Amino acid sequence: MDMFCVEGGHVLHGTVRINGSKNASLPILAAALAIEGEVTLEQVPQLQDVATMRQLLQSIGAVVELLDDGNIRVDARHVRSSVAPYELVRQMRASVCVLGPLLARFGTARVSLPGGCNIGHRPIDLHLRGLAALGADIRLEAGYIVAECSRLRGADLDLCGPHGPTVTGTCNVIIAASLAQGRSIIRSAAKEPEVQDFARFLNAAGARISGAGTSIVEIEGVDQLHDVRHTVIPDRIEAATLAIAAAITYGDVIIRNAPTTHMTCVLNALNLIGIPIDATHDTLHIRASSMQRPARLTAEPYPGLPTDCQAQFMALLSTIAGESQITDTVFPERFMHAAELVRMGADIRIQSNSAVIHGVARLSAASVMASDLRASAALVLAALAAEGHTEIRRVYHLDRGYHAFEQKLNQLGAKIQRTNDGSQNIVPRPHSGPISLSISRQA
Ligand code: EPU
C-alpha cells in the first residue's frame, strides 16, 4: 500500500488548479446508463472512484472510453443487463447511483447493497422510499436490492431523513422521475451544487427538471433521453482542502478554477478564523497570516459548511490557540481522524456529534493511519504544519477523491514523498450491522 512521508514546516506559495468534482461526476456517469445516446463528459477527474464507476458501467454493458483529450464518453445504448454486482458496489458507496437509472430505463434493477463505511452508518432507505413512491416494488434478496416496476409514475414525495436531505438519493429519484410517466415533485431535496449539476446534465439530455438547487424539485417525465455533452463543475471540496492547506502553513496561494459561488460557507468559516481571502468568480487568493482565531463551526447540508471539509477544518483548528468546536450534523460519527490528530499532539475531545478542540502551539510528527478520504486529507494538512516527518499510511483512501494531491502540494512548496509500505491493499469488509430497509409508499 502507498504511504506518504511528509516533512512539515514548509510555507505554501504559488498557484494551483482545481479538477472537476468527484461527487458531481459519479451520479452523472451512473445516469449515463439511462441515456439512449452518446454521453460525452468534460472535466471528469482521474480518480480511483471514477475508475470504479467506469468499471461498474462496463460490467453492466456500457462502452466507456477515455478520450485523448481527457474527456469520457459513455455509450449505454446496447446495455441489456441491470445488475450491479457486489464485487464492484462494495468498493464504493456511490455505486448505488446506478439504481435509479437502471430501474428507470429497464423497469428492473438488481443492485448490491453497498458495504460498510468508516464515516458512520449510511442507510439508503430514502433512495428506496423515493423510488417506491414512484411505483417501484422493492425487496431485499441475498444482499441485493431488487427494484421492479412496469412504468414509473410521477409522484409527490418527500426525501427528508433524520440528518436532512440525501445527495445521491436525490439524484437517484431525479433520474427515475425524469423517465416516469407524468409529473413529480421532490420535497426536501438536497440542494448541493452536485445535484444542480446533475439536473443541468439531464436537462441537456432532454429531461425537464426545474428547481434543482432548492428544496423542491419538479420534474415532468419524458420518454427518452438523448445524446449529451456536459462539463462537470469544479470540485469545491478540493478547493476548500487546498485553501485550508494554505491557511495551516500561513501560505500565500492562488487557487484557479475554484467554484467560489459554491463555497460561501467555507469562505465565511475561513474569514471567521481570520484568514483573508480575495475571491473572484473562479479564483481564490489566500494570504494567511499567523493571526488566526478559534471558531465554532457546524457542518450541515448545503448551503451550510460541507461535512466533507469537517476533518480538514479540525486539522486547522488544532493549530490555533484557544477553544474551538466543530459539530457534524450530517454524519454525527465522522470523527475517526480525531484520534489520529491526537497522535500528532492535537487536543481534541469528542462529545456526541461535536469535537472540542484546544489549539496547540505546534503539532508533532507521528505515524498515522488514514481511515477515509477526507480524514486522509486532514492528516496531510496536519502533517504540513507539524514539526518533523509524518508517515501517513493507507493513502489509497486519498486517491479515491484527490487527483495528484501530493504533486499539487509539492508544486506549492510542500515536501511529500509517496512510497510503498510493502503491505497489501485491504478491500473494505462488507457492512455487518443492521440494514435499514423500511420503505414507505407515499401518495
Ligand atoms: N441518509 C439516510 N438515509 C438515506 C440516505 C442518507 O438517513 O437513504 C443520511 C446519511 O446517513 C447522512 C445524511 O443522510 O446522515 C446525508 O447522506 P447523503 O445521502 O446525502 O450522503 P451520500 O449521498 O451518500 C454524498 C457524498 C458524500 C458527502 C455526503 C453529504 C457523493 C458520491 N458522496 O454522499 O461525499 O459526504 O453526500 O454531503 O456524492 C466524500 O466525498 O468524502 C463523501 C463522503
GROMACS .gro file of N, CA and C and ligand atoms in nm, residues 22-23 26-27 93-94 119 121-127 161-169 192 307-308 329-332 334 373-374, ligand 1:
model
  143
   22LYS      N    1  -1.559   1.526  -0.804
   22LYS     CA    2  -1.585   1.381  -0.790
   22LYS      C    3  -1.733   1.356  -0.767
   23ASN      N    4  -1.791   1.430  -0.672
   23ASN     CA    5  -1.928   1.398  -0.633
   23ASN      C    6  -2.033   1.444  -0.734
   26LEU      N    7  -1.976   1.130  -1.030
   26LEU     CA    8  -2.020   0.991  -1.007
   26LEU      C    9  -2.168   0.969  -1.042
   27PRO      N   10  -2.262   1.051  -0.989
   27PRO     CA   11  -2.402   1.027  -1.029
   27PRO      C   12  -2.427   1.056  -1.178
   93ARG      N   13  -1.954   0.333  -0.221
   93ARG     CA   14  -2.096   0.352  -0.191
   93ARG      C   15  -2.172   0.421  -0.303
   94ALA      N   16  -2.103   0.512  -0.374
   94ALA     CA   17  -2.172   0.587  -0.479
   94ALA      C   18  -2.221   0.496  -0.591
  119ILE      N   19  -1.732   0.638   0.783
  119ILE     CA   20  -1.774   0.769   0.834
  119ILE      C   21  -1.908   0.759   0.908
  121HIS      N   22  -2.290   0.519   1.007
  121HIS     CA   23  -2.399   0.441   0.949
  121HIS      C   24  -2.457   0.517   0.830
  122ARG      N   25  -2.465   0.450   0.716
  122ARG     CA   26  -2.515   0.521   0.596
  122ARG      C   27  -2.624   0.438   0.528
  123PRO      N   28  -2.747   0.450   0.578
  123PRO     CA   29  -2.857   0.375   0.519
  123PRO      C   30  -2.894   0.431   0.381
  124ILE      N   31  -2.973   0.354   0.305
  124ILE     CA   32  -3.021   0.406   0.176
  124ILE      C   33  -3.173   0.402   0.171
  125ASP      N   34  -3.234   0.405   0.290
  125ASP     CA   35  -3.380   0.397   0.295
  125ASP      C   36  -3.449   0.510   0.219
  126LEU      N   37  -3.387   0.629   0.217
  126LEU     CA   38  -3.453   0.742   0.149
  126LEU      C   39  -3.453   0.723  -0.002
  127HIS      N   40  -3.344   0.664  -0.056
  127HIS     CA   41  -3.341   0.633  -0.200
  127HIS      C   42  -3.459   0.540  -0.231
  161GLY      N   43  -3.469   1.305   0.569
  161GLY     CA   44  -3.425   1.200   0.661
  161GLY      C   45  -3.388   1.260   0.795
  162PRO      N   46  -3.346   1.176   0.889
  162PRO     CA   47  -3.314   1.225   1.023
  162PRO      C   48  -3.197   1.323   1.025
  163HIS      N   49  -3.110   1.316   0.924
  163HIS     CA   50  -2.996   1.409   0.918
  163HIS      C   51  -3.008   1.505   0.801
  164GLY      N   52  -3.131   1.527   0.758
  164GLY     CA   53  -3.153   1.620   0.647
  164GLY      C   54  -3.172   1.546   0.517
  165PRO      N   55  -3.150   1.614   0.407
  165PRO     CA   56  -3.174   1.553   0.275
  165PRO      C   57  -3.061   1.458   0.236
  166THR      N   58  -3.081   1.385   0.129
  166THR     CA   59  -2.978   1.293   0.080
  166THR      C   60  -2.933   1.337  -0.060
  167VAL      N   61  -2.801   1.347  -0.078
  167VAL     CA   62  -2.747   1.397  -0.204
  167VAL      C   63  -2.764   1.292  -0.316
  168THR      N   64  -2.704   1.175  -0.297
  168THR     CA   65  -2.714   1.074  -0.403
  168THR      C   66  -2.857   1.020  -0.413
  169GLY      N   67  -2.930   1.021  -0.300
  169GLY     CA   68  -3.070   0.977  -0.305
  169GLY      C   69  -3.152   1.071  -0.392
  192GLU      N   70  -2.734   2.060  -0.288
  192GLU     CA   71  -2.590   2.069  -0.317
  192GLU      C   72  -2.565   2.104  -0.464
  307THR      N   73  -1.985   1.872   0.528
  307THR     CA   74  -1.925   1.768   0.614
  307THR      C   75  -1.794   1.718   0.553
  308ASP      N   76  -1.780   1.728   0.420
  308ASP     CA   77  -1.658   1.681   0.355
  308ASP      C   78  -1.538   1.773   0.381
  329THR      N   79  -2.359   1.768   1.173
  329THR     CA   80  -2.499   1.725   1.181
  329THR      C   81  -2.533   1.628   1.068
  330VAL      N   82  -2.444   1.614   0.970
  330VAL     CA   83  -2.474   1.528   0.855
  330VAL      C   84  -2.429   1.384   0.885
  331PHE      N   85  -2.305   1.370   0.926
  331PHE     CA   86  -2.252   1.239   0.968
  331PHE      C   87  -2.201   1.256   1.111
  332PRO      N   88  -2.290   1.234   1.212
  332PRO     CA   89  -2.255   1.266   1.351
  332PRO      C   90  -2.140   1.181   1.407
  334ARG      N   91  -1.860   1.105   1.221
  334ARG     CA   92  -1.747   1.115   1.128
  334ARG      C   93  -1.625   1.178   1.195
  373LEU      N   94  -1.148   0.907   0.304
  373LEU     CA   95  -1.097   1.007   0.212
  373LEU      C   96  -1.064   1.142   0.277
  374ARG      N   97  -1.161   1.202   0.343
  374ARG     CA   98  -1.138   1.337   0.397
  374ARG      C   99  -1.048   1.332   0.520
  444EPU     N1  100  -2.923   0.919   0.493
  444EPU     C1  101  -3.029   0.846   0.540
  444EPU     N2  102  -3.095   0.766   0.452
  444EPU     C2  103  -3.061   0.759   0.321
  444EPU     C3  104  -2.954   0.835   0.273
  444EPU     C4  105  -2.885   0.916   0.363
  444EPU     O1  106  -3.063   0.852   0.659
  444EPU     O2  107  -3.128   0.686   0.247
  444EPU     C5  108  -2.848   1.005   0.586
  444EPU     C6  109  -2.700   0.970   0.590
  444EPU     O3  110  -2.675   0.863   0.681
  444EPU     C7  111  -2.639   1.100   0.632
  444EPU     C8  112  -2.726   1.203   0.561
  444EPU     O4  113  -2.849   1.136   0.535
  444EPU     O5  114  -2.652   1.118   0.770
  444EPU     C9  115  -2.668   1.256   0.432
  444EPU     O6  116  -2.627   1.148   0.348
  444EPU     P1  117  -2.629   1.159   0.190
  444EPU     O7  118  -2.721   1.055   0.137
  444EPU     O8  119  -2.651   1.299   0.149
  444EPU     O9  120  -2.482   1.115   0.152
  444EPU     P2  121  -2.442   1.049   0.016
  444EPU    O10  122  -2.529   1.095  -0.091
  444EPU    O11  123  -2.425   0.903   0.037
  444EPU    C10  124  -2.278   1.236  -0.062
  444EPU    C11  125  -2.132   1.246  -0.094
  444EPU    C12  126  -2.052   1.238   0.034
  444EPU    C13  127  -2.097   1.352   0.126
  444EPU    C14  128  -2.247   1.343   0.151
  444EPU    C15  129  -2.301   1.459   0.232
  444EPU    C16  130  -2.122   1.150  -0.314
  444EPU    C17  131  -2.076   1.042  -0.402
  444EPU     N3  132  -2.096   1.137  -0.183
  444EPU    O12  133  -2.296   1.109  -0.001
  444EPU    O13  134  -1.915   1.256  -0.001
  444EPU    O14  135  -2.029   1.344   0.248
  444EPU    O15  136  -2.316   1.343   0.024
  444EPU    O16  137  -2.275   1.578   0.171
  444EPU    O17  138  -2.179   1.248  -0.360
  444EPU    C18  139  -1.686   1.237   0.024
  444EPU    O18  140  -1.674   1.289  -0.089
  444EPU    O19  141  -1.588   1.221   0.102
  444EPU    C19  142  -1.817   1.194   0.069
  444EPU    C20  143  -1.835   1.107   0.168
   0.00000   0.00000   0.00000
